[in-house]
Coordinates of C-alpha atoms and ligand atoms in Angstrom, one line a residue:
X485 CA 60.1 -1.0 3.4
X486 CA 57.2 -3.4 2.9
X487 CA 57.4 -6.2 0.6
X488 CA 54.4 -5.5 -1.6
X489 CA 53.9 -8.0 -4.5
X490 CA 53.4 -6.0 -7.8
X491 CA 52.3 -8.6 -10.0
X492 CA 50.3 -11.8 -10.1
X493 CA 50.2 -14.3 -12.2
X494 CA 47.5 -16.8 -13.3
X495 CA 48.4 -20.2 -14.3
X496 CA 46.1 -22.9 -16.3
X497 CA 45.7 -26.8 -15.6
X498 CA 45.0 -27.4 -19.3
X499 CA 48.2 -26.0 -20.4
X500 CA 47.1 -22.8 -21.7
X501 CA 49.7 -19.5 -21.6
X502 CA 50.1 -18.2 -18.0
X503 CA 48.5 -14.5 -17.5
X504 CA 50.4 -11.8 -16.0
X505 CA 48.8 -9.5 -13.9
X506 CA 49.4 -6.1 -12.0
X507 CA 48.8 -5.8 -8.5
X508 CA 48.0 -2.6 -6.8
X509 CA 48.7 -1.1 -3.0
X510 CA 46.1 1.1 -1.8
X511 CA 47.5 3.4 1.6
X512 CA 45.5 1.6 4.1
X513 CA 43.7 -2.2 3.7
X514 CA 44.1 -5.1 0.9
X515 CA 46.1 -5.6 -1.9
X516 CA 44.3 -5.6 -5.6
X517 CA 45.0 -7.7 -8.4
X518 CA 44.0 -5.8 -11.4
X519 CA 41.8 -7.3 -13.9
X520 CA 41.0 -4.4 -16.4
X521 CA 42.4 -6.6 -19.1
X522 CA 41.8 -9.8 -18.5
X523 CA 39.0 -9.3 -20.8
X524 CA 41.3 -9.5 -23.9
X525 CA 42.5 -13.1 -22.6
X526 CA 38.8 -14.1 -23.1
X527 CA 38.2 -14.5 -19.3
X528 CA 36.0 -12.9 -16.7
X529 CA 36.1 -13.0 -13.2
X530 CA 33.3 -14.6 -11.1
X531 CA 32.3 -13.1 -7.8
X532 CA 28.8 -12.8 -7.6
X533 CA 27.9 -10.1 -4.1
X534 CA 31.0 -8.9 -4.6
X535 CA 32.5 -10.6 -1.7
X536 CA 36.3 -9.9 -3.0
X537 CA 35.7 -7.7 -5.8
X538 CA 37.3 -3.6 -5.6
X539 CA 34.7 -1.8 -7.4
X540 CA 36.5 1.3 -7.0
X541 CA 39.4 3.3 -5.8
X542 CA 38.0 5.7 -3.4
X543 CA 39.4 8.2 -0.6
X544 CA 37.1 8.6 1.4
X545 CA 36.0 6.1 4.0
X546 CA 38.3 3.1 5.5
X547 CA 37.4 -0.2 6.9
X548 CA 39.1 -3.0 8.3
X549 CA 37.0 -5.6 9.3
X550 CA 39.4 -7.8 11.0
X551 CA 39.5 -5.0 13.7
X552 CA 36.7 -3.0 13.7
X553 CA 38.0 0.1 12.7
X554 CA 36.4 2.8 11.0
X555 CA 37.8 6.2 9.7
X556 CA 36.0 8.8 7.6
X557 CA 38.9 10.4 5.5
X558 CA 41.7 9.0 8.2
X559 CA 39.8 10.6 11.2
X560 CA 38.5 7.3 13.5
X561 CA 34.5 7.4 13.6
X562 CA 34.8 7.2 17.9
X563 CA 36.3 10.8 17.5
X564 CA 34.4 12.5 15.2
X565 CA 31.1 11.0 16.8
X566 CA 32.5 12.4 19.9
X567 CA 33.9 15.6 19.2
X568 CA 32.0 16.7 15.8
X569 CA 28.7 17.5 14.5
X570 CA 27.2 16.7 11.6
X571 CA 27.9 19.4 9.0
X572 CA 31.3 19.1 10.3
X573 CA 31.1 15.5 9.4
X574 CA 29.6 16.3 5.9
X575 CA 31.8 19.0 5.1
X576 CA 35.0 16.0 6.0
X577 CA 32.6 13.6 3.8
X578 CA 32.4 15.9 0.7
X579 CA 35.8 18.4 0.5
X580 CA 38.2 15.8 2.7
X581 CA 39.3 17.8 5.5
X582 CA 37.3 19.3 8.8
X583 CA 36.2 22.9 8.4
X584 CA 37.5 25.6 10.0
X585 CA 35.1 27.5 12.5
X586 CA 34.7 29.9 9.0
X587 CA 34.5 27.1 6.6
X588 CA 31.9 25.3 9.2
X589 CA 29.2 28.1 9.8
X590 CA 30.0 29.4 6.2
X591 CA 29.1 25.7 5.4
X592 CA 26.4 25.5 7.3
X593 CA 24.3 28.3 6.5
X594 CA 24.3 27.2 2.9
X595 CA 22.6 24.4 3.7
X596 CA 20.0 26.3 5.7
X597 CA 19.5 28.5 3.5
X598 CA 18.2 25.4 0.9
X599 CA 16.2 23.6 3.7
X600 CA 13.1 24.8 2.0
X601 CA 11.0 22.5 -0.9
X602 CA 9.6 24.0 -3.9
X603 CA 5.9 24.6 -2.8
X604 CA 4.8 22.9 -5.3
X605 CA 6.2 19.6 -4.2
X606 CA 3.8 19.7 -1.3
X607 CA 1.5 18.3 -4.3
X608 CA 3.8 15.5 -4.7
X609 CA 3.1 13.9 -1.1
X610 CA -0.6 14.0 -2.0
X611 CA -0.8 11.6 -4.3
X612 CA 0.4 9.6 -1.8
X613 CA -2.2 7.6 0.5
X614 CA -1.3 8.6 3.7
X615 CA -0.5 4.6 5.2
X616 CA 2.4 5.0 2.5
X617 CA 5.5 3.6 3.7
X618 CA 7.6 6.8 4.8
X619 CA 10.8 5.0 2.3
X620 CA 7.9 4.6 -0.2
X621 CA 7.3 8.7 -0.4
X622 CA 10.9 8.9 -0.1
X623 CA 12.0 7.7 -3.2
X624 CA 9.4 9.2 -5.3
X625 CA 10.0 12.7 -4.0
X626 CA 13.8 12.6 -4.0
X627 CA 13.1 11.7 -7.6
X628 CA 11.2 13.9 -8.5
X629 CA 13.4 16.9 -7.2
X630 CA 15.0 16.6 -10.8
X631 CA 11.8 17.7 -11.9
X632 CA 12.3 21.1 -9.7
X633 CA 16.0 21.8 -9.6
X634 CA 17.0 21.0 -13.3
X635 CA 19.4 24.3 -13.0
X636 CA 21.9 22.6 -11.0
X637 CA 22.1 19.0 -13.2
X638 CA 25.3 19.2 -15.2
X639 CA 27.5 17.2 -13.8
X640 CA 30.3 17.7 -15.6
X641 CA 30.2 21.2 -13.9
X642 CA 31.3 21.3 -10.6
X643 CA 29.8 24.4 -9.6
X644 CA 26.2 22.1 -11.0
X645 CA 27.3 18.7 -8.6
X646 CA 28.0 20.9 -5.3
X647 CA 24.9 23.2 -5.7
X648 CA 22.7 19.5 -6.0
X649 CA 25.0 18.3 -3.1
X650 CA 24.0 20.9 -1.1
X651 CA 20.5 20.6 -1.9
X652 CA 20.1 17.5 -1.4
X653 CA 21.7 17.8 2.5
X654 CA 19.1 20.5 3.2
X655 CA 16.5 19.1 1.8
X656 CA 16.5 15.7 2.3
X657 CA 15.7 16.3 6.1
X658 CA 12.7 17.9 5.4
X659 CA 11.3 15.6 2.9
X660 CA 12.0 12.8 5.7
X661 CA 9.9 14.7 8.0
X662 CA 7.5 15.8 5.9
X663 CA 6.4 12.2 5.1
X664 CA 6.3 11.4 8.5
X665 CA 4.0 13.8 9.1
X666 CA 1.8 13.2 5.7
X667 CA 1.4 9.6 7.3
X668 CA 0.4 11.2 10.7
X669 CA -2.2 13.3 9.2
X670 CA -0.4 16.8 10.8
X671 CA 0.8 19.8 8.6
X672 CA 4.0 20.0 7.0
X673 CA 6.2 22.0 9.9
X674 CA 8.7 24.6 8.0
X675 CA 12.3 24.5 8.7
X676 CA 13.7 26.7 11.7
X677 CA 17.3 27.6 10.2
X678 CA 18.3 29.1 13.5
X679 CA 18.2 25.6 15.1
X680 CA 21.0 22.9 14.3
X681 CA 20.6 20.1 11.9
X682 CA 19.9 17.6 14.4
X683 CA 17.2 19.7 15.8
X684 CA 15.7 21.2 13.1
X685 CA 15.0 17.5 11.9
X686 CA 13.5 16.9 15.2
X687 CA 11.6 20.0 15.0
X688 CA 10.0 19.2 11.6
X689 CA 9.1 16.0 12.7
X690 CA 8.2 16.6 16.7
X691 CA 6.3 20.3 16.6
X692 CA 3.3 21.1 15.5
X693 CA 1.4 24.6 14.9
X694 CA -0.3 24.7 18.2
X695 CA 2.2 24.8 20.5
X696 CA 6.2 25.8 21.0
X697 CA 8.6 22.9 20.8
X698 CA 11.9 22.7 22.5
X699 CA 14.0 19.9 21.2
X700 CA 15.5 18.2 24.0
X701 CA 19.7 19.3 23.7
X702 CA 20.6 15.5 25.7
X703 CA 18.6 13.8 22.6
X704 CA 19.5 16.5 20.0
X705 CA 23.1 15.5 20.9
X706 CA 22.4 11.6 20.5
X707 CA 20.6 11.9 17.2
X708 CA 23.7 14.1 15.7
X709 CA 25.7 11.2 16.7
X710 CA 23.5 8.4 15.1
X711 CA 23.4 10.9 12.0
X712 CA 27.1 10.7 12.2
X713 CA 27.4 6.7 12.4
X714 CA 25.5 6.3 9.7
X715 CA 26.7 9.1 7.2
X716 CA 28.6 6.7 5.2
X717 CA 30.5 3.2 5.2
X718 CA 32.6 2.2 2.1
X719 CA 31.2 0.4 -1.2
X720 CA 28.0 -1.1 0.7
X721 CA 24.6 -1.9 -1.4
X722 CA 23.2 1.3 -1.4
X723 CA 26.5 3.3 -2.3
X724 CA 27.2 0.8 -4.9
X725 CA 23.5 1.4 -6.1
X726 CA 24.5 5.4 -6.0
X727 CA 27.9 4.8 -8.4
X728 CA 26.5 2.4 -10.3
X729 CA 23.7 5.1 -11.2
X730 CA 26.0 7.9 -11.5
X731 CA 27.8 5.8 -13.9
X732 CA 25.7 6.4 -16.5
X733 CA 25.5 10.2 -16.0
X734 CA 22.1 9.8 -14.5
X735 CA 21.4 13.0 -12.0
X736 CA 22.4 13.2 -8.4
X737 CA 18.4 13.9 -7.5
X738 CA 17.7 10.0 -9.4
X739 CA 21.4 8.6 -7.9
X740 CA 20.5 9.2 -4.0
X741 CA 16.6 8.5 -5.2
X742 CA 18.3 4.9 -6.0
X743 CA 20.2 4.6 -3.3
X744 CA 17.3 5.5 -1.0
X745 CA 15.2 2.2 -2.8
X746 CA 18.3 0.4 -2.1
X747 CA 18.8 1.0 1.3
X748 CA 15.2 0.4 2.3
X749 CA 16.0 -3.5 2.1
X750 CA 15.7 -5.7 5.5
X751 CA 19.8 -6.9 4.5
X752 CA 20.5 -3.3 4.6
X753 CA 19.7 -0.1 6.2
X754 CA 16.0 -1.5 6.7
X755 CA 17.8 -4.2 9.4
X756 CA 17.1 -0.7 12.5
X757 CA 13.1 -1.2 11.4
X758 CA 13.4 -5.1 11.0
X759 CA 15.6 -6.2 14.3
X760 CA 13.0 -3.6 16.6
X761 CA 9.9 -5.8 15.0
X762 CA 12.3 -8.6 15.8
X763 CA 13.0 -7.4 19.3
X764 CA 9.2 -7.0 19.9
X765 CA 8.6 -10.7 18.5
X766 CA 11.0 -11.9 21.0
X767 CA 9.3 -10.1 24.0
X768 CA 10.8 -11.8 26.7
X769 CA 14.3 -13.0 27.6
X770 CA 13.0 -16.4 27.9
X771 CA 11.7 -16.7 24.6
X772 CA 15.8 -15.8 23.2
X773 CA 16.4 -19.5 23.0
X774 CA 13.8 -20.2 20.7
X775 CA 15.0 -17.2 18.3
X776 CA 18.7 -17.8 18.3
X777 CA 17.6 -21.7 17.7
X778 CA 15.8 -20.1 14.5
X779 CA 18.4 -18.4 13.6
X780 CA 21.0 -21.3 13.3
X781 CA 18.1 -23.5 11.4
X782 CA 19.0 -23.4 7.8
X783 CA 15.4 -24.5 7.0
X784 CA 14.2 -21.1 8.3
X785 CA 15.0 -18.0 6.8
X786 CA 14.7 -16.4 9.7
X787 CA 17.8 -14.6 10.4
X788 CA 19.1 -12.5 13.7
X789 CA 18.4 -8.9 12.8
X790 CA 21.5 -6.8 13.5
X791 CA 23.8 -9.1 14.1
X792 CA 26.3 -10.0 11.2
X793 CA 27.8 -8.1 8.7
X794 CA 29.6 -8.5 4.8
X795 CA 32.9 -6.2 6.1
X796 CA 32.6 -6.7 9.8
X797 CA 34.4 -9.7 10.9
X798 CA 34.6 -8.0 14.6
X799 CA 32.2 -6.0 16.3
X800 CA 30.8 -2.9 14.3
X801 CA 32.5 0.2 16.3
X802 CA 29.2 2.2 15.2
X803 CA 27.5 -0.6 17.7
X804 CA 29.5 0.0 20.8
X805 CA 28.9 3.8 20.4
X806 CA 25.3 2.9 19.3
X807 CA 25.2 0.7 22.3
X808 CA 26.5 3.7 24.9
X809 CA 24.4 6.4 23.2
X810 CA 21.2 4.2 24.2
X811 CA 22.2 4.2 27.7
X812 CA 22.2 8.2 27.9
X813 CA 19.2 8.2 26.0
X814 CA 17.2 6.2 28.1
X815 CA 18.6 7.4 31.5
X816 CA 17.4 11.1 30.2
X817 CA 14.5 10.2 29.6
X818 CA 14.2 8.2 32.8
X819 CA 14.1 4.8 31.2
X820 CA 16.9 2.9 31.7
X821 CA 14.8 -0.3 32.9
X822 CA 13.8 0.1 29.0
X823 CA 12.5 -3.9 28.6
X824 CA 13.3 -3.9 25.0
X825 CA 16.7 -2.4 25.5
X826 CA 17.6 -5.4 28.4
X827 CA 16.0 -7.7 25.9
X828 CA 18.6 -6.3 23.6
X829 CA 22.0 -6.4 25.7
X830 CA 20.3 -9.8 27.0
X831 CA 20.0 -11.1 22.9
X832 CA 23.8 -9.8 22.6
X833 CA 25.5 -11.8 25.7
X834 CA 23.9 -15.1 24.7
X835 CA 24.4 -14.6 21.1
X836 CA 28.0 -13.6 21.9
X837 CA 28.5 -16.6 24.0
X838 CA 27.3 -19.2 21.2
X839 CA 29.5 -21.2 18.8
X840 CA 27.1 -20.6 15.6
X841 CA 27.7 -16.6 16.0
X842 CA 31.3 -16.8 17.3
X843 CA 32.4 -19.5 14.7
X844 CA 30.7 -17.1 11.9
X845 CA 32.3 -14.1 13.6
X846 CA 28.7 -12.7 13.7
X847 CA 28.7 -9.1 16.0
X848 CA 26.1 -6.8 16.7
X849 CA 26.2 -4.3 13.9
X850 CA 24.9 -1.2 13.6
X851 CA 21.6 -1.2 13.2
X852 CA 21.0 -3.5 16.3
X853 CA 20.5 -0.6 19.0
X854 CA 19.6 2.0 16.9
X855 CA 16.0 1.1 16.6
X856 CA 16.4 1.2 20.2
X857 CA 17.7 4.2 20.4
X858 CA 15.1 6.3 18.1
X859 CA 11.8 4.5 19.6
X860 CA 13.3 5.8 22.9
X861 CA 13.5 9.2 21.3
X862 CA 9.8 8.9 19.6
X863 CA 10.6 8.0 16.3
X864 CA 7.9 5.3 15.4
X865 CA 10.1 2.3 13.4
X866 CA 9.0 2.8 9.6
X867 CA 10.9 6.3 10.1
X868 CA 14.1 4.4 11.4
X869 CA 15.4 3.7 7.7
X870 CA 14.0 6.9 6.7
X871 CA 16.5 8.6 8.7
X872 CA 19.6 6.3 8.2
X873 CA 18.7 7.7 4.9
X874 CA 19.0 11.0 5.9
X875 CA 22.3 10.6 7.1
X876 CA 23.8 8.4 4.9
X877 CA 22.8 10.9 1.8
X878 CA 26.2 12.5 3.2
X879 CA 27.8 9.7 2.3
X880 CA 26.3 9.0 -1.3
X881 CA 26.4 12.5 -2.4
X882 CA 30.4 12.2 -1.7
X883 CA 31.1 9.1 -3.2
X884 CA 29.1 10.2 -6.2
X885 CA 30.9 13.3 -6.4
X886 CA 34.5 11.5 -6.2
X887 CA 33.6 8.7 -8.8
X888 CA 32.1 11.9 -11.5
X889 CA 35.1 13.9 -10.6
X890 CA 37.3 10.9 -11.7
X891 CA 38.4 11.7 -15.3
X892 CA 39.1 8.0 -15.1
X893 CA 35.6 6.8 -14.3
X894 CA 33.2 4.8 -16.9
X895 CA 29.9 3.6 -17.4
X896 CA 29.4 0.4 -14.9
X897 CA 28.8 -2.6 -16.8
X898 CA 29.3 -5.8 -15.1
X899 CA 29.6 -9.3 -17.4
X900 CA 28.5 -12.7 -16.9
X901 CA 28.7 -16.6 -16.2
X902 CA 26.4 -17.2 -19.0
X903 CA 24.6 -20.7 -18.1
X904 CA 21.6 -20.6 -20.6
X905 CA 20.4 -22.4 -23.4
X906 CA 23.3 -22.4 -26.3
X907 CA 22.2 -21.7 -29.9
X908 CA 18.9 -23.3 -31.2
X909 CA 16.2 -22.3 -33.9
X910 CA 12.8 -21.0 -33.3
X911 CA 10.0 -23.8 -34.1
X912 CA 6.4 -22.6 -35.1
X913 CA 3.8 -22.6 -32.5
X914 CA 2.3 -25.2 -34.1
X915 CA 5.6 -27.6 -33.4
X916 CA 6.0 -26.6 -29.7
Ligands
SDX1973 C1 24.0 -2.6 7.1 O1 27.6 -3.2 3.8 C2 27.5 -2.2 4.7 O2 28.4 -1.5 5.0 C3 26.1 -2.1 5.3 C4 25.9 -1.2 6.5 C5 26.2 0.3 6.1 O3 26.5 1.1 7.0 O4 25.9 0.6 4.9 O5 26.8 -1.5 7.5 C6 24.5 -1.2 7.0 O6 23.4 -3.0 6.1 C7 24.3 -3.5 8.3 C8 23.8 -5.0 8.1 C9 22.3 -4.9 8.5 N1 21.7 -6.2 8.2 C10 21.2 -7.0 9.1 O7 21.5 -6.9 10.3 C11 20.4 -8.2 8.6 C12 20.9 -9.5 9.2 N2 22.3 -9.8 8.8 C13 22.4 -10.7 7.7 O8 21.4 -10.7 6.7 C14 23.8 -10.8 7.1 O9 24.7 -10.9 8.2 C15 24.3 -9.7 6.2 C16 23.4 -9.5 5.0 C17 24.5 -8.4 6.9 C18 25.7 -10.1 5.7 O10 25.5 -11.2 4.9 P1 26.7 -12.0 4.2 O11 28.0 -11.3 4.3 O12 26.2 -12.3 2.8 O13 26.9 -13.2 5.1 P2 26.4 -14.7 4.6 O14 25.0 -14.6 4.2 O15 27.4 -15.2 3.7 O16 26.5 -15.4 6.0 C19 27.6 -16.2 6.4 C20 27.0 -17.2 7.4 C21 25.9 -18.0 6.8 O17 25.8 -19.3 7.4 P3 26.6 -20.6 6.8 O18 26.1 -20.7 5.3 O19 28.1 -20.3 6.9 O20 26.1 -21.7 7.6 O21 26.5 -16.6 8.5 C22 25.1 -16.8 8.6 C23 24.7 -17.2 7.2 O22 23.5 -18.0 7.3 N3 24.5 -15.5 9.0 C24 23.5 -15.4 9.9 C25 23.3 -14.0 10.0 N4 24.1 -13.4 9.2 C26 24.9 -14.3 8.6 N5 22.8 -16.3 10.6 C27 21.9 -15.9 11.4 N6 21.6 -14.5 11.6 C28 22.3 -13.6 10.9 N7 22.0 -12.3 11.1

């Protein structure tokens, strides 16, 4: 029997009436002090970042900080990374239990049979220059998918919000690829549906007319794993971005179109592109000092890249699987003296060893081996959020199917700690 508190109960300095408040238990993590109407008292919260605020009641994804622990619908990410695949991971994300073996291939040869774009969408990454940013070309064509598939956009259907989930999963992959390759100057490469998700994506992004293309089954089987670790992770910035969105009934094609621009920030998923530029700055272990002195210098904006985290008060458990999946990366392909990858696990001792990062409980999150992971695997950096993208679409198509599914859910629409001007009349420009 636990001893949960039920209510809460605000009390004034200046004498004013206390405020009673409920509190709420969720099954796993913190306590929640409802505020739905503390409105009527004529008083808002203030909790700008949202560093304590519950935005949501959600089922899906679990983390503790404190610990380090991450579960996708109860199951601990180390397992599923280790024992699943990514439609099975999907599937979990989006209907809240594993498939069976009938559920899975049923599962996953709806989404190959939607891996295809409207041809006339190839128009749509030519009016693109071709140095666009591969996040850039993203966002616009994701978009514009609501300019294609307007027969599945009624969300209050749910037959409408699973067809658009599963088209986004299939098709997402192949835009991602598809604007790598517009960058490259090479033709578009077609899905091969009899290949897995993993390597289908490499596939589209790796092959070429000219010759055959065997995706490598050793880096197939790492890249499932990063899709895995990144398919979704709670309320972050870019799921937020997604809800908030979806709020307003927008469609799921503009929703994961928004929570693509969202993600593409350096504080967010575009930290795997920004610590591998950051990596490459550094060059040499004996230029670490002079970056981690950087780092602590609050006259410098630079900050470490990959390390720290707004949940994450422990290490980042996708970061100690990120961290092992480099080393079988770079030992198949015969590269385990990587430089940048030593520079790496050198950055992390020292940084793990200093009072600024260990007082600030800053760990290595996610993104920090990542980068160094795909560049291993060929994947040139501006594709690296591209793909975290790819993966965490899972994610954002599940919590946006939860929140419409919600008969409970509203519009988002945050207030204010007002701090302008106060009332004052308009003088004509000949007085100002
Ligand atoms: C992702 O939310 C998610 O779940 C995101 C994500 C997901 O899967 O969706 O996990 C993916 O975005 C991972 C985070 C990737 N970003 C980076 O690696 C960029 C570098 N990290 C920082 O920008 C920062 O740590 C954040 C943005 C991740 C977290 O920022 P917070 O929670 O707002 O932390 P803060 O700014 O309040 O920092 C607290 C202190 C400050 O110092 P003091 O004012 O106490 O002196 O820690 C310092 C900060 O200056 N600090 C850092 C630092 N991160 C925080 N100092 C140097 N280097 C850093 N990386």
């Amino acid at each position: 029997m636990t001893n949960k508190p039920t209510k809460a109960t605000l009390t004034f300095d200046n004498g004013a009436a206390p405020i009673e408040l409920p509190m709420l238990s969720g099954s796993l993590g913190n306590d929640v002090i409802d505020i739905r109407n503390l409105g009527k008292h004529g008083i808002f919260t203030y909790d700008p970042g949202f560093m304590s605020t519950a935005a949501c009641n959600s089922n899906i994804t679990f983390i503790d900080g404190e610990r380090g622990l991450l579960y996708y619908r109860g199951y601990p990410i180390e397992q599923l990374a280790e024992h699943c695949n990514f439609m099975e991971v999907s599937y979990l994300l989006l209907h809240g239990e594993l498939p069976n073996a009938v559920e899975k291939q049923q599962f996953t040869d709806t989404i190959n049979g939607s891996t295809m774009l409207h041809d006339q969408l190839n128009n749509i990454f030519r009016g693109f220059r071709r140095d666009a940013h591969p996040m850039a070309v993203m966002v616009g064509v994701v978009g514009s998918l609501s300019a294609f598939y307007f027969d599945s956009m009624d969300i209050r259907d749910a037959k409408h919000r699973e067809v658009s989930a599963h088209r986004l999963l299939a098709k997402v992959p192949t835009i991602a690829a598809w604007s790598y390759k517009y960058n490259l100057g090479q033709p578009f490469m077609y899905p091969q549906n009899h290949l897995n998700y993993a390597e289908n994506f490499m596939h589209m992004m790796f092959a070429t007319p000219c010759e055959k293309y065997e995706p490598n089954p050793i880096l197939a089987k790492a890249f499932e794993r990063i899709l895995i670790l990144h398919a979704d992770h709670e309320q972050n910035a870019s799921t937020s971005t997604v809800r908030l969105v979806g709020s307003s009934g927008a469609n799921p094609f503009a929703c994961i179109s928004a929570g693509i621009a969202s993600l593409w920030g350096p504080a967010h998923g575009g930290a795997n592109e920004a610590t591998l530029k950051m990596l490459e700055e550094i060059g040499d272990i004996s230029r670490i000092g002079e970056f981690i002195k950087r780092a602590k210098d609050k006259t410098d904006n630079f900050r470490l890249m990959g390390f720290g985290h707004r949940v994450y008060r422990n290490m980042d458990p996708r970061a100690a699987i990120m961290r092992n999946t480099c080393h079988e990366v770079l030992d198949e392909l015969g590269l385990h003296d990587d430089p940048m990858f030593k520079l790496a696990m050198e950055l992390e001792k020292i940084a793990l060893e200093d009072e600024y990062f260990v007082s600030r409980k800053l760990y290595p999150n996610v993104d920090f081996y990542s980068g160094i992971v795909m560049r291993a695997m060929g994947i040139p950096n501006s594709m690296f959020t591209a793909i975290f993208a790819l993966a965490r679409t899972a994610g954002w198509i599940a919590q946006w199917s939860e929140m419409i599914s919600d008969a409970e859910h509203k519009i988002g629409r945050p207030r204010q700690l007002y701090t302008g001007s106060e009332r004052r009349d308009l003088r004509p420009i000949s007085e100002r």
